[in-house]
CSV table of C-alpha atoms and ligand atoms in Angstrom, one decimal:
chain,number,residue,atom,x,y,z
A,647,MET,CA,0.0,0.0,0.0
A,648,PHE,CA,1.3,3.4,-0.8
A,649,SER,CA,-0.3,6.7,0.1
A,650,PHE,CA,0.7,10.1,-1.2
A,651,PHE,CA,-1.4,12.3,0.9
A,652,LYS,CA,-3.3,11.7,4.0
A,653,LYS,CA,-6.7,13.2,4.1
A,654,LYS,CA,-7.8,14.7,7.4
A,655,PRO,CA,-11.5,13.8,7.7
A,656,VAL,CA,-12.1,15.2,11.2
A,657,ALA,CA,-12.9,18.6,12.6
A,658,PRO,CA,-9.8,20.6,13.7
A,659,GLU,CA,-10.8,20.4,17.4
A,660,ALA,CA,-11.1,16.6,17.2
A,661,PRO,CA,-8.3,14.5,18.9
A,662,ALA,CA,-5.6,12.4,17.4
A,663,ALA,CA,-5.8,11.6,13.7
A,664,PRO,CA,-6.8,8.1,12.7
A,665,VAL,CA,-4.2,6.2,10.8
A,666,VAL,CA,-6.6,5.3,8.0
A,667,ALA,CA,-9.4,7.6,7.0
A,668,PRO,CA,-12.9,6.2,7.6
A,669,ALA,CA,-14.9,5.6,4.4
A,670,ALA,CA,-17.7,7.9,5.4
A,671,ALA,CA,-15.8,11.2,6.1
A,672,PRO,CA,-17.8,13.4,8.4
A,673,VAL,CA,-16.4,16.7,7.1
A,674,ALA,CA,-18.6,19.6,7.5
A,675,ALA,CA,-16.5,22.2,5.7
A,676,ALA,CA,-15.5,20.2,2.7
A,677,PRO,CA,-17.9,17.3,2.2
A,678,ASP,CA,-16.8,16.5,-1.3
A,679,VAL,CA,-13.1,16.0,-0.6
A,680,PRO,CA,-12.3,12.5,-1.8
A,681,ASP,CA,-10.8,10.0,0.5
A,682,LEU,CA,-7.1,9.9,-0.4
A,683,LEU,CA,-6.2,6.6,1.3
A,684,PRO,CA,-5.2,4.1,0.3
A,685,ILE,CA,-3.6,4.7,-3.1
A,686,GLU,CA,-2.0,1.8,-4.7
A,687,GLU,CA,1.1,2.4,-6.8
A,688,PRO,CA,1.6,0.0,-9.8
A,689,ALA,CA,4.4,-2.4,-8.9
A,690,GLU,CA,6.6,-1.4,-11.8
A,691,LYS,CA,6.3,2.3,-10.9
A,692,LYS,CA,7.2,1.6,-7.3
A,693,GLN,CA,10.2,-0.5,-8.4
A,694,SER,CA,11.6,2.2,-10.6
A,695,TRP,CA,11.3,4.7,-7.8
A,696,MET,CA,13.2,2.4,-5.5
A,697,ALA,CA,15.8,1.8,-8.2
A,698,ARG,CA,16.3,5.5,-8.7
A,699,LEU,CA,16.6,6.1,-5.0
A,700,LYS,CA,19.1,3.2,-4.7
A,701,ALA,CA,21.1,4.5,-7.6
A,702,GLY,CA,21.1,8.0,-6.1
A,703,LEU,CA,22.4,6.8,-2.7
A,704,SER,CA,24.7,4.1,-4.2
A,705,LYS,CA,27.8,5.9,-3.2
A,706,THR,CA,27.0,5.8,0.5
A,707,SER,CA,25.4,2.3,0.3
A,708,ASN,CA,28.6,1.0,-1.4
A,709,ASN,CA,30.8,2.6,1.1
A,710,LEU,CA,28.9,1.1,4.0
A,711,SER,CA,28.2,-2.3,2.5
A,712,VAL,CA,31.8,-3.0,1.6
A,713,LEU,CA,32.8,-2.6,5.3
A,714,PHE,CA,30.8,-5.6,6.3
A,715,VAL,CA,32.0,-8.0,3.7
A,716,GLY,CA,33.9,-10.8,5.5
A,717,ALA,CA,34.8,-8.3,8.3
A,718,LYS,CA,35.8,-9.1,11.8
A,719,ILE,CA,33.9,-7.2,14.6
A,720,ASP,CA,36.8,-5.1,15.9
A,721,ASP,CA,37.9,-1.5,16.4
A,722,ASP,CA,39.0,-1.3,12.8
A,723,LEU,CA,35.5,-2.0,11.7
A,724,TYR,CA,34.1,0.6,14.0
A,725,ASP,CA,36.7,3.1,12.8
A,726,GLU,CA,35.9,2.5,9.2
A,727,LEU,CA,32.2,2.7,9.9
A,728,GLU,CA,32.7,6.1,11.7
A,729,ALA,CA,34.5,7.4,8.6
A,730,ALA,CA,31.9,6.1,6.2
A,731,LEU,CA,29.0,7.7,8.3
A,732,LEU,CA,30.8,11.0,8.5
A,733,MET,CA,31.4,10.9,4.7
A,734,SER,CA,27.7,10.2,4.2
A,735,ASP,CA,26.9,13.7,5.8
A,736,ALA,CA,25.5,12.1,8.9
A,737,GLY,CA,27.5,14.6,11.0
A,738,VAL,CA,29.3,14.1,14.3
A,739,ASP,CA,26.3,13.8,16.5
A,740,ALA,CA,24.4,11.1,14.6
A,741,THR,CA,27.6,9.2,13.8
A,742,GLU,CA,28.6,9.0,17.5
A,743,TYR,CA,25.1,8.1,18.5
A,744,LEU,CA,24.8,5.3,15.9
A,745,LEU,CA,28.3,3.9,16.8
A,746,ALA,CA,27.6,3.9,20.5
A,747,GLU,CA,24.2,2.2,20.1
A,748,LEU,CA,25.7,-0.3,17.7
A,749,LYS,CA,28.5,-1.3,20.0
A,750,ARG,CA,26.0,-1.6,22.9
A,751,LYS,CA,23.7,-3.8,20.7
A,752,VAL,CA,26.6,-6.0,19.5
A,753,LYS,CA,27.6,-6.6,23.1
A,754,GLU,CA,24.1,-7.1,24.4
A,755,ASP,CA,23.0,-9.5,21.7
A,756,LYS,CA,26.5,-11.1,21.4
A,757,LEU,CA,26.6,-10.5,17.7
A,758,LEU,CA,29.5,-12.3,16.1
A,759,ASP,CA,29.2,-12.0,12.4
A,760,ALA,CA,29.3,-8.9,10.2
A,761,ALA,CA,26.0,-9.5,8.5
A,762,ALA,CA,24.2,-9.4,11.9
A,763,VAL,CA,26.0,-6.2,12.8
A,764,LYS,CA,25.0,-4.7,9.5
A,765,ALA,CA,21.4,-5.7,10.2
A,766,ALA,CA,21.6,-4.1,13.6
A,767,LEU,CA,22.9,-0.9,12.1
A,768,LYS,CA,20.0,-0.9,9.6
A,769,GLN,CA,17.5,-1.3,12.4
A,770,LEU,CA,19.2,1.6,14.4
A,771,MET,CA,19.1,3.8,11.3
A,772,THR,CA,15.4,3.0,10.7
A,773,ASP,CA,14.6,3.7,14.3
A,774,LEU,CA,16.4,7.0,14.1
A,775,LEU,CA,14.7,8.1,10.9
A,776,THR,CA,11.2,6.9,11.6
A,777,PRO,CA,10.2,9.9,13.7
A,778,LEU,CA,10.8,12.1,10.6
A,779,GLN,CA,8.2,10.2,8.7
A,780,ARG,CA,4.9,12.0,8.7
A,781,PRO,CA,2.0,11.8,6.2
A,782,PHE,CA,1.0,15.0,4.6
A,783,GLU,CA,-2.5,15.9,5.6
A,784,LEU,CA,-5.1,17.5,3.4
A,785,GLY,CA,-8.7,18.5,4.0
A,786,ARG,CA,-8.2,20.0,7.5
A,787,HIS,CA,-8.6,23.5,6.2
A,788,THR,CA,-10.2,25.1,3.2
A,789,PRO,CA,-7.9,26.1,1.8
A,790,THR,CA,-4.9,24.4,3.2
A,791,VAL,CA,-2.3,27.1,2.8
A,792,MET,CA,1.3,26.1,2.2
A,793,MET,CA,4.4,28.4,2.1
A,794,ILE,CA,7.5,27.0,0.4
A,795,SER,CA,10.9,28.3,1.3
A,796,GLY,CA,14.6,27.5,0.7
A,797,VAL,CA,17.9,28.6,-0.7
A,798,ASN,CA,18.4,29.5,-4.3
A,799,GLY,CA,17.9,26.6,-6.7
A,800,ALA,CA,17.0,24.0,-4.0
A,801,GLY,CA,14.0,22.9,-6.1
A,802,LYS,CA,11.2,24.9,-4.6
A,803,THR,CA,9.3,25.7,-7.8
A,804,THR,CA,9.8,22.3,-9.3
A,805,THR,CA,8.5,20.7,-6.1
A,806,ILE,CA,5.4,23.0,-6.1
A,807,GLY,CA,4.7,21.9,-9.7
A,808,LYS,CA,5.0,18.3,-8.8
A,809,LEU,CA,2.9,18.6,-5.6
A,810,ALA,CA,0.2,20.6,-7.5
A,811,LYS,CA,-0.1,17.9,-10.1
A,812,HIS,CA,-0.2,15.1,-7.5
A,813,MET,CA,-2.9,17.0,-5.7
A,814,GLN,CA,-4.9,17.6,-8.9
A,815,THR,CA,-4.8,13.9,-9.6
A,816,HIS,CA,-6.2,13.3,-6.1
A,817,GLY,CA,-9.1,15.6,-6.9
A,818,GLN,CA,-7.9,18.7,-5.1
A,819,SER,CA,-8.2,22.1,-6.6
A,820,VAL,CA,-5.0,24.1,-6.3
A,821,LEU,CA,-4.1,27.8,-6.6
A,822,LEU,CA,-0.5,29.0,-6.7
A,823,ALA,CA,1.0,32.3,-5.6
A,824,ALA,CA,4.1,33.5,-7.6
A,825,GLY,CA,5.7,34.9,-4.5
A,826,ASP,CA,9.1,34.8,-6.2
A,827,THR,CA,8.9,38.4,-7.3
A,828,PHE,CA,12.6,39.0,-7.7
A,829,ARG,CA,12.9,37.7,-11.2
A,830,ALA,CA,10.4,38.2,-13.9
A,831,ALA,CA,11.5,34.9,-15.4
A,832,ALA,CA,10.5,33.1,-12.2
A,833,ARG,CA,7.0,34.6,-12.4
A,834,GLU,CA,6.8,33.7,-16.1
A,835,GLN,CA,8.0,30.1,-15.4
A,836,LEU,CA,5.1,29.6,-12.9
A,837,MET,CA,2.5,31.3,-15.1
A,838,VAL,CA,3.3,29.3,-18.2
A,839,TRP,CA,3.4,26.1,-16.1
A,840,GLY,CA,0.0,27.0,-14.6
A,841,GLN,CA,-1.6,27.6,-18.0
A,842,ARG,CA,-0.3,24.3,-19.3
A,843,ASN,CA,-1.6,22.4,-16.3
A,844,ASN,CA,-4.8,24.3,-15.9
A,845,ILE,CA,-3.9,25.7,-12.5
A,846,THR,CA,-4.5,29.3,-11.5
A,847,VAL,CA,-1.5,31.3,-10.7
A,848,ILE,CA,-1.8,34.6,-8.8
A,849,SER,CA,1.0,37.0,-9.8
A,850,GLN,CA,1.8,40.7,-9.7
A,851,ALA,CA,4.1,42.6,-11.9
A,852,SER,CA,4.9,45.1,-9.2
A,853,GLY,CA,6.4,42.5,-7.0
A,854,ASP,CA,5.7,42.6,-3.3
A,855,PRO,CA,5.8,38.9,-2.2
A,856,ALA,CA,3.7,39.5,0.9
A,857,ALA,CA,1.0,41.3,-1.2
A,858,VAL,CA,0.9,38.5,-3.8
A,859,SER,CA,0.6,35.9,-1.1
A,860,PHE,CA,-2.2,37.8,0.7
A,861,ASP,CA,-4.1,38.1,-2.6
A,862,ALA,CA,-3.7,34.4,-3.3
A,863,VAL,CA,-5.0,33.4,0.1
A,864,GLN,CA,-8.0,35.8,-0.3
A,865,SER,CA,-8.7,34.4,-3.7
A,866,GLY,CA,-8.3,30.8,-2.5
A,867,LYS,CA,-10.8,31.5,0.3
A,868,ALA,CA,-13.3,33.2,-2.0
A,869,LYS,CA,-13.1,30.4,-4.6
A,870,GLY,CA,-13.2,27.7,-2.0
A,871,VAL,CA,-10.1,26.0,-3.4
A,872,ASP,CA,-8.5,23.1,-1.5
A,873,VAL,CA,-4.9,24.1,-1.5
A,874,VAL,CA,-3.0,27.4,-1.9
A,875,MET,CA,0.7,27.0,-2.4
A,876,VAL,CA,3.0,30.1,-2.1
A,877,ASP,CA,6.3,30.0,-3.9
A,878,THR,CA,9.0,32.2,-2.6
A,879,ALA,CA,12.3,33.5,-4.0
A,880,GLY,CA,15.4,31.6,-3.0
A,881,ARG,CA,17.5,33.2,-0.2
A,882,LEU,CA,20.4,32.3,2.1
A,883,PRO,CA,19.9,32.3,5.8
A,884,THR,CA,22.7,34.8,6.1
A,885,GLN,CA,20.8,37.4,4.1
A,886,LEU,CA,19.1,38.7,7.1
A,887,HIS,CA,16.9,41.3,5.4
A,888,LEU,CA,15.6,38.6,3.1
A,889,MET,CA,14.9,36.3,6.0
A,890,GLU,CA,12.9,39.2,7.5
A,891,GLU,CA,11.0,39.5,4.3
A,892,LEU,CA,10.1,35.8,4.4
A,893,LYS,CA,8.8,36.2,8.0
A,894,LYS,CA,6.7,39.1,6.8
A,895,VAL,CA,5.3,37.0,4.0
A,896,GLN,CA,4.4,34.4,6.6
A,897,ARG,CA,2.8,37.0,8.9
A,898,VAL,CA,0.8,38.5,6.1
A,899,ILE,CA,-0.5,35.1,5.0
A,900,GLY,CA,-1.8,34.8,8.5
A,901,LYS,CA,-3.7,38.1,8.1
A,902,GLY,CA,-5.3,36.7,5.0
A,903,MET,CA,-6.5,33.6,6.9
A,904,GLU,CA,-6.3,32.9,10.5
A,905,GLY,CA,-4.0,30.0,11.4
A,906,ALA,CA,-2.3,30.1,7.9
A,907,PRO,CA,0.1,29.1,6.6
A,908,HIS,CA,-0.9,25.7,7.8
A,909,GLU,CA,2.3,24.2,6.4
A,910,THR,CA,5.6,26.0,6.1
A,911,LEU,CA,8.0,23.9,4.2
A,912,LEU,CA,11.7,24.1,3.6
A,913,VAL,CA,13.0,22.6,0.3
A,914,ILE,CA,16.6,21.3,0.6
A,915,ASP,CA,18.9,20.1,-2.1
A,916,GLY,CA,20.1,16.7,-1.0
A,917,ASN,CA,23.6,17.4,-2.3
A,918,THR,CA,24.3,20.3,0.0
A,919,GLY,CA,26.1,18.2,2.7
A,920,GLN,CA,26.2,19.4,6.2
A,921,ASN,CA,25.1,22.9,5.2
A,922,ALA,CA,21.7,21.5,4.8
A,923,LEU,CA,21.5,21.1,8.6
A,924,ALA,CA,22.4,24.8,9.0
A,925,GLN,CA,19.6,25.6,6.6
A,926,VAL,CA,17.1,23.6,8.6
A,927,LYS,CA,18.1,25.3,11.8
A,928,ALA,CA,18.1,28.8,10.3
A,929,PHE,CA,14.8,28.5,8.5
A,930,ASP,CA,13.2,26.7,11.4
A,931,ASP,CA,14.3,29.5,13.8
A,932,ALA,CA,12.9,32.1,11.5
A,933,LEU,CA,9.7,30.4,10.4
A,934,LYS,CA,8.9,27.4,12.7
A,935,LEU,CA,8.9,24.9,9.9
A,936,THR,CA,6.3,22.2,9.7
A,937,GLY,CA,8.1,20.0,7.2
A,938,LEU,CA,10.9,19.4,4.8
A,939,VAL,CA,11.2,18.3,1.2
A,940,ILE,CA,14.6,16.8,0.2
A,941,THR,CA,15.2,17.0,-3.5
A,942,LYS,CA,17.9,15.8,-5.9
A,943,LEU,CA,18.6,12.5,-4.1
A,944,ASP,CA,19.3,11.2,-7.6
A,945,GLY,CA,22.5,13.0,-8.0
A,946,THR,CA,25.6,12.9,-5.8
A,947,ALA,CA,23.6,13.0,-2.6
A,948,LYS,CA,24.9,10.9,0.2
A,949,GLY,CA,21.7,10.6,2.2
A,950,GLY,CA,23.3,10.7,5.7
A,951,ILE,CA,22.0,14.2,6.2
A,952,LEU,CA,18.6,12.8,7.3
A,953,ALA,CA,20.3,11.1,10.2
A,954,ALA,CA,21.9,14.5,11.2
A,955,ILE,CA,18.5,16.2,10.9
A,956,ALA,CA,16.8,13.4,13.0
A,957,ARG,CA,19.3,13.9,15.8
A,958,VAL,CA,19.8,17.7,15.8
A,959,ARG,CA,16.7,19.3,14.4
A,960,PRO,CA,14.0,16.7,13.8
A,961,VAL,CA,11.6,18.5,11.4
A,962,PRO,CA,9.4,16.0,9.6
A,963,VAL,CA,10.4,15.0,6.1
A,964,TYR,CA,7.2,15.0,4.0
A,965,PHE,CA,8.6,14.2,0.6
A,966,ILE,CA,11.8,13.3,-1.1
A,967,GLY,CA,12.7,13.8,-4.8
A,968,VAL,CA,14.9,11.7,-7.1
A,969,GLY,CA,14.5,13.5,-10.4
A,970,GLU,CA,12.5,16.0,-12.4
A,971,LYS,CA,9.5,14.0,-13.4
A,972,ILE,CA,6.3,14.1,-11.5
A,973,GLU,CA,6.5,10.6,-10.1
A,974,ASP,CA,10.0,11.4,-8.9
A,975,LEU,CA,8.6,13.1,-5.8
A,976,GLN,CA,7.3,10.6,-3.2
A,977,PRO,CA,6.5,10.6,0.5
A,978,PHE,CA,9.4,9.9,2.7
A,979,VAL,CA,9.3,6.3,4.1
A,980,ALA,CA,12.1,5.7,6.6
A,981,ALA,CA,12.3,1.9,5.9
A,982,GLU,CA,12.5,2.5,2.2
A,983,PHE,CA,15.2,5.1,2.6
A,984,VAL,CA,17.3,2.9,4.8
A,985,GLU,CA,16.8,0.0,2.4
A,986,ALA,CA,18.3,2.2,-0.3
A,987,LEU,CA,21.1,3.3,2.0
A,988,LEU,CA,22.0,0.0,3.6
A,989,GLY,CA,20.1,-2.6,1.6
B,1816,LIG,N1,18.1,15.9,-10.6
B,1816,LIG,C1,17.1,16.6,-10.0
B,1816,LIG,N2,16.9,17.9,-10.4
B,1816,LIG,C2,16.0,18.6,-9.7
B,1816,LIG,C3,15.2,18.0,-8.7
B,1816,LIG,N3,14.3,18.9,-8.3
B,1816,LIG,C4,14.6,20.1,-9.0
B,1816,LIG,N4,15.6,19.9,-9.9
B,1816,LIG,C5,16.2,20.8,-10.8
B,1816,LIG,O1,16.9,21.8,-10.0
B,1816,LIG,C6,16.8,23.1,-10.7
B,1816,LIG,C7,16.3,24.2,-9.8
B,1816,LIG,O2,14.9,23.9,-9.5
B,1816,LIG,P1,13.9,25.0,-9.2
B,1816,LIG,O3,12.6,24.3,-8.9
B,1816,LIG,O4,13.9,26.1,-10.2
B,1816,LIG,O5,14.6,25.6,-7.9
B,1816,LIG,P2,14.1,26.8,-7.0
B,1816,LIG,O6,14.4,26.5,-5.6
B,1816,LIG,O7,12.7,27.2,-7.3
B,1816,LIG,O8,15.1,28.0,-7.5
B,1816,LIG,P3,15.0,29.5,-7.3
B,1816,LIG,O9,13.6,29.9,-7.4
B,1816,LIG,O10,15.9,30.1,-8.3
B,1816,LIG,O11,15.6,29.8,-5.9
B,1816,LIG,C8,16.0,22.9,-11.9
B,1816,LIG,O12,16.8,22.6,-13.0
B,1816,LIG,C9,15.2,21.6,-11.6
B,1816,LIG,O13,14.8,20.9,-12.7
B,1816,LIG,C10,15.4,16.6,-8.4
B,1816,LIG,O14,14.8,16.0,-7.5
B,1816,LIG,N5,16.4,16.0,-9.1
B,1817,LIG,MG1,11.9,29.0,-7.9
C-alpha cells in the first residue's frame, strides 16, 4: 500500500488523527473532498522509484556495505564505519550516536558476524529516521495554505509543480502564488506552467511577495479551493533582510486567513552536505517549519544528512525527490530510505 497524501477527515478540534481515513468522512467544511487513502502504486512504478533512490544513494550504500563483507567485529570495523558515516553527511552527533548504540547492541546480543552487525545498524538507522516520517495531511482547512521556502535553486518551484499535479490527480483544486517576485523569469515560469496544467497562478508585476501571497489566500478562500501554495524566492539564511521579508510573507498570509500558513516547508537540495543542517536550523528558527522536502537525491547526494536532521533538528520530512519527473517526488518512508542506504 502506498499513500501520497493523507486526508484529514475530522474537525480541527477533534483528537488524534486516525491512521486510515474512515470511508464515510464526516467533514462539514468540505464534504466532497475525496478519500485519499489508500492509493496503490503500480508495482513497476514503485520498483523504478526504489531503483532511482538506490542509484542516487549508491555511493553511500557501497561505502557502507563494503565494510561488512567478511569483516571481523573489531575496532578497525568501527573506525571505518565512523569514517563512512561522516562521509555520508550524517554529521558528528548522529555518527557518534549510531556507533555507541551499535556497540551496545553487539555486546548485548553477542553478535559475532558482520551480517548481523549490518542488520543491527540498519535497524538503528530505521529507528532514528522513523520519527521524521509523517504523512502530509489535506482536508483539514479550506484552503490548506502552504508556504514554500529554501535557498536558491533548491528545487522549490519544481516541487510546487509536482505537488500541485499530484494534488490535482487526487481531486484537489490548487491555486499558486508566484511569490518569487525578484525575477520576472520566475514569475513567467510559474505562469506558463500554470496555464499548461490548468492551475490558476496569482501573480503581480509590481512584486511585493507578501501582497501576492495575501491576494492568493484571499482568492483561494473566495473560490473555496482546497490548496493554496505560495512559492518564494530563494535566499540564504545569512541574508538577514531577506529572511525578515520571508517572515513578513508568513505573517501577512496569517492576516489573509487565521492560522495560515498551515504548512511552512523548507526545500533542501540533498547534495548540500552538512550545510543542509544549518539551513534547517536557520529557516526553522525564523519560520517554525512544519516540514521538509529533500530533492535531488538522484545526484551525488549521500543521504546521511537525514540522520543528522533526525538527531539535531527533527523537522518531519514529508517528501523526497529523485528527479525532475512528477513521479520522482514521493512521500518519505524511513524503511524504504534505509533499504536504499544500507540494503
Ligand atoms: N536531478 C534533479 N533535479 C531537480 C530536482 N528537483 C529540482 N531539480 C532541478 O533543480 C533546478 C532548480 O529547480 P527550481 O525548482 O527552479 O529551484 P528553486 O528552488 O525554485 O530555485 P530559485 O527559485 O531560483 O531559488 C531545476 O533545473 C530543476 O529541474 C530533483 O529531484 N532531481
Ligand atoms: Mg523558484
